[in-house]
Amino acid sequence: AQTVTQSQPEMSVQEAETVTLSCTYDTSESDYYLFWYKQPPSRQMILVIRQEAYKQQNATENRFSVNFQKAAKSFSLKISDSQLGDAAMYFCAYRGIQGGSEKLVFGKGMKLTVNP
Amino acid sequence: NAGVTQTPKFRILKIGQSMTLQCTQDMNHNYMYWYRQDPGMGLKLIYYSVGAGITDKGEVPNGYNVSRSTTEDFPLRLELAAPSQTSVYFCASGLVYGYTFGSGTRLTVV
């Protein structure tokens, strides 16, 4: 079964600085999707960024970028120029593509605090 | 375009009562999921569906049931509510490459 591990339960960063959130996963599949979701205090789950495993190029969305290391099964999220509004829980998620792998599996999450 | 709609937003149940959490999506997505999120924890998969008439168990299915008679609706049934089912419940729908979540249902069993 696929598993997603976020080993850092909490992190903090100063406003305008850069922070990296780590995530590792375990799978025997060769093709899959990886996601980072943000959950602010409003509780709404918001998609931050997505990476397709067959793409070697790391995904980027404005201030958010990933470092995808397929061989190491690592998927870290970098937030540049951190803003107060980035404070939230961040969840890494995995989704297989093959039949029978339709589960969207989440890590336990990491709480990010942004200090002014 | 409403996205994923969950009702109710809040509910208090007494031990042993039953209820159905409703989830409706208007995006014609095949994949739908139910998760529970306990305080300070991640999302645990309860049940999921890959299309109308097809459902499967997730990580924590005990005490819950689902049905998927239409593409749009994926209700979650709680039978004989227990305090351990106190949680926030999220429904999600999507395609392989992206998912939309409802705003959640906060359920308290007393």
Coordinates of C-alpha atoms in Angstrom, one line a residue:
Chain A
A1 CA 0.0 0.0 0.0
Q2 CA 1.1 3.5 -0.7
T3 CA 2.2 5.6 2.2
V4 CA 3.1 9.3 2.6
T5 CA 5.3 10.5 5.4
Q6 CA 5.7 14.1 6.6
S7 CA 8.3 13.8 9.4
Q8 CA 8.3 17.5 10.5
P9 CA 5.1 18.2 12.5
E10 CA 5.8 21.9 12.7
M11 CA 8.0 24.6 11.2
S12 CA 8.3 28.4 11.4
V13 CA 9.6 31.0 9.0
Q14 CA 10.2 34.7 9.0
E15 CA 8.1 36.7 6.7
A16 CA 9.8 37.2 3.3
E17 CA 12.1 34.3 3.9
T18 CA 12.1 30.9 2.2
V19 CA 11.1 27.6 3.8
T20 CA 11.1 24.0 2.6
L21 CA 8.6 21.4 3.7
S22 CA 9.6 17.8 3.2
C23 CA 7.6 14.7 2.2
T24 CA 8.6 11.2 1.3
Y25 CA 6.4 8.4 -0.1
D26 CA 6.4 4.8 -0.7
T27 CA 5.1 3.1 -3.8
S28 CA 5.9 0.4 -6.3
E29 CA 4.2 2.2 -9.2
S30 CA 6.1 4.1 -11.8
D31 CA 3.4 6.6 -12.7
Y32 CA 1.5 8.7 -10.3
Y33 CA 0.6 12.2 -9.1
L34 CA 1.8 14.0 -6.1
F35 CA 0.1 17.0 -4.5
W36 CA 0.6 19.6 -1.8
Y37 CA -2.6 20.9 -0.2
K38 CA -2.9 23.9 2.2
Q39 CA -5.4 24.0 5.0
P40 CA -5.8 27.4 6.6
P41 CA -7.8 27.9 9.8
S42 CA -10.9 28.1 7.7
R43 CA -10.5 24.4 7.3
Q44 CA -10.9 24.5 3.5
M45 CA -8.5 22.3 1.6
I46 CA -6.7 24.2 -1.1
L47 CA -4.5 22.7 -3.9
V48 CA -1.1 24.4 -3.9
I49 CA 0.8 22.5 -6.5
R50 CA 0.8 19.2 -8.4
Q51 CA 3.5 17.1 -9.9
E52 CA 3.2 14.3 -12.4
A53 CA 5.7 11.5 -11.9
Y54 CA 6.5 11.1 -15.5
K55 CA 7.6 14.7 -15.8
Q56 CA 11.2 15.3 -14.9
Q57 CA 10.7 19.1 -14.6
N58 CA 9.8 20.3 -11.2
A59 CA 6.4 22.0 -11.0
T60 CA 6.2 25.7 -10.1
E61 CA 3.3 27.9 -9.2
N62 CA 4.3 31.5 -8.5
R63 CA 6.1 31.5 -5.1
F64 CA 5.6 27.7 -4.7
S65 CA 7.9 25.1 -6.2
V66 CA 8.7 21.5 -5.6
N67 CA 11.9 19.4 -5.6
F68 CA 10.8 16.0 -7.0
Q69 CA 13.3 13.3 -6.6
K70 CA 11.7 10.2 -8.0
A71 CA 14.4 7.7 -7.2
A72 CA 14.6 8.9 -3.7
K73 CA 10.7 9.1 -3.5
S74 CA 11.0 12.6 -2.1
F75 CA 8.7 15.5 -2.8
S76 CA 9.5 18.7 -1.0
L77 CA 7.7 22.0 -1.2
K78 CA 9.6 25.3 -1.3
I79 CA 7.8 28.5 -0.4
S80 CA 9.7 31.7 -1.4
D81 CA 9.1 35.1 0.0
S82 CA 6.8 33.7 2.7
Q83 CA 3.7 35.7 3.5
L84 CA 1.5 35.8 6.6
G85 CA -1.2 34.3 4.6
D86 CA 0.9 31.2 4.0
A87 CA 0.5 30.2 7.6
A88 CA -1.5 26.9 7.6
M89 CA -1.4 23.2 7.7
Y90 CA 0.3 21.7 4.7
F91 CA -0.5 18.2 3.5
C92 CA 1.4 16.1 1.0
A93 CA -0.7 13.6 -1.0
Y94 CA -0.2 10.7 -3.4
R95 CA -2.5 9.4 -6.1
G96 CA -1.7 6.3 -8.2
I97 CA -2.9 6.0 -11.8
Q98 CA -3.2 2.3 -12.4
G99 CA -6.5 0.6 -11.9
G100 CA -6.9 -0.3 -8.2
S101 CA -4.7 2.6 -7.2
E102 CA -7.4 5.3 -7.1
K103 CA -7.0 6.2 -3.5
L104 CA -5.8 9.7 -2.7
V105 CA -3.5 9.2 0.3
F106 CA -2.4 12.0 2.6
G107 CA 0.4 12.5 5.0
K108 CA -0.2 13.6 8.6
G109 CA 0.4 17.2 7.7
M110 CA 2.8 19.9 8.9
K111 CA 1.9 23.2 10.7
L112 CA 3.6 26.2 9.2
T113 CA 3.9 29.4 11.2
V114 CA 4.9 32.7 9.6
N115 CA 6.4 35.2 11.9
P116 CA 6.2 39.0 11.1
Chain B
N1 CA -20.8 26.2 -10.6
A2 CA -21.1 25.1 -6.9
G3 CA -18.2 22.5 -6.9
V4 CA -18.5 20.1 -4.0
T5 CA -21.4 20.8 -1.6
Q6 CA -21.5 19.1 1.9
T7 CA -24.4 19.2 4.2
P8 CA -24.8 19.8 7.1
K9 CA -21.9 22.0 8.2
F10 CA -22.4 21.1 11.9
R11 CA -24.2 18.4 13.7
I12 CA -24.4 17.0 17.2
L13 CA -25.5 13.4 17.6
K14 CA -26.3 11.4 20.6
I15 CA -24.6 8.0 21.0
G16 CA -26.5 5.4 19.1
Q17 CA -28.2 7.7 16.7
S18 CA -27.7 7.5 12.9
M19 CA -27.3 10.1 10.3
T20 CA -26.3 10.7 6.7
L21 CA -23.8 13.2 5.5
Q22 CA -24.6 14.5 2.1
C23 CA -22.1 15.2 -0.7
T24 CA -22.9 16.5 -4.1
Q25 CA -20.7 17.6 -7.0
D26 CA -21.7 19.3 -10.2
M27 CA -18.4 18.8 -12.1
N28 CA -19.2 15.3 -13.5
H29 CA -16.3 13.8 -11.7
N30 CA -16.0 10.0 -11.5
Y31 CA -13.8 9.9 -8.4
M32 CA -15.3 10.8 -5.0
Y33 CA -13.8 10.3 -1.6
W34 CA -14.8 10.6 2.1
Y35 CA -12.2 11.5 4.7
R36 CA -12.3 12.2 8.4
Q37 CA -9.9 14.6 10.1
D38 CA -9.4 14.3 13.8
P39 CA -8.0 17.4 15.7
G40 CA -4.4 18.1 14.7
M41 CA -4.2 15.1 12.4
G42 CA -4.2 14.4 8.7
L43 CA -7.0 13.1 6.6
K44 CA -7.9 9.4 6.8
L45 CA -9.8 7.8 3.9
I46 CA -13.1 6.2 4.9
Y47 CA -14.6 5.2 1.5
Y48 CA -14.1 6.1 -2.1
S49 CA -15.8 5.6 -5.4
V50 CA -14.5 5.4 -8.9
G51 CA -17.9 5.9 -10.5
A52 CA -21.7 5.4 -10.1
G53 CA -22.4 2.0 -8.6
I54 CA -18.8 1.3 -7.5
T55 CA -17.5 1.9 -4.0
D56 CA -14.5 0.6 -2.0
K57 CA -13.2 0.8 1.5
G58 CA -10.5 3.1 2.6
E59 CA -8.3 3.1 5.7
V60 CA -11.1 3.5 8.4
P61 CA -14.4 2.2 7.1
N62 CA -15.8 0.6 10.3
G63 CA -19.0 2.3 11.4
Y64 CA -19.7 3.8 8.1
N65 CA -21.5 3.0 4.8
V66 CA -21.7 4.6 1.4
S67 CA -23.6 4.4 -1.8
R68 CA -23.1 5.9 -5.2
S69 CA -26.3 5.7 -7.2
T70 CA -25.5 8.7 -9.4
T71 CA -22.3 10.5 -10.5
E72 CA -23.3 13.6 -8.6
D73 CA -24.1 12.2 -5.1
F74 CA -21.9 10.2 -2.6
P75 CA -23.7 10.1 0.8
L76 CA -21.9 8.8 3.9
R77 CA -24.1 6.9 6.4
L78 CA -23.2 6.7 10.1
E79 CA -25.0 3.9 11.9
L80 CA -25.1 3.7 15.7
A81 CA -22.9 6.8 16.3
A82 CA -20.1 6.5 18.8
P83 CA -17.9 9.2 20.5
S84 CA -15.0 7.9 18.4
Q85 CA -16.7 9.2 15.3
T86 CA -16.5 12.8 16.6
S87 CA -14.5 14.4 13.8
V88 CA -14.5 16.7 10.8
Y89 CA -15.6 15.0 7.6
F90 CA -14.6 16.0 4.2
C91 CA -15.9 15.0 0.8
A92 CA -13.8 15.4 -2.3
S93 CA -14.3 14.8 -6.0
G94 CA -12.0 15.0 -9.0
L95 CA -10.1 13.6 -11.8
V96 CA -6.8 11.8 -11.6
Y97 CA -4.8 15.0 -11.6
G98 CA -6.8 17.2 -9.3
Y99 CA -9.4 17.2 -6.6
T100 CA -11.9 19.7 -5.1
F101 CA -12.9 19.4 -1.5
G102 CA -16.1 20.4 0.2
S103 CA -16.0 22.7 3.2
G104 CA -16.4 19.9 5.7
T105 CA -19.0 18.7 8.3
R106 CA -18.1 19.1 12.0
L107 CA -19.7 16.2 13.8
T108 CA -19.8 15.8 17.5
V109 CA -21.2 12.6 19.2
V110 CA -22.2 13.0 22.8

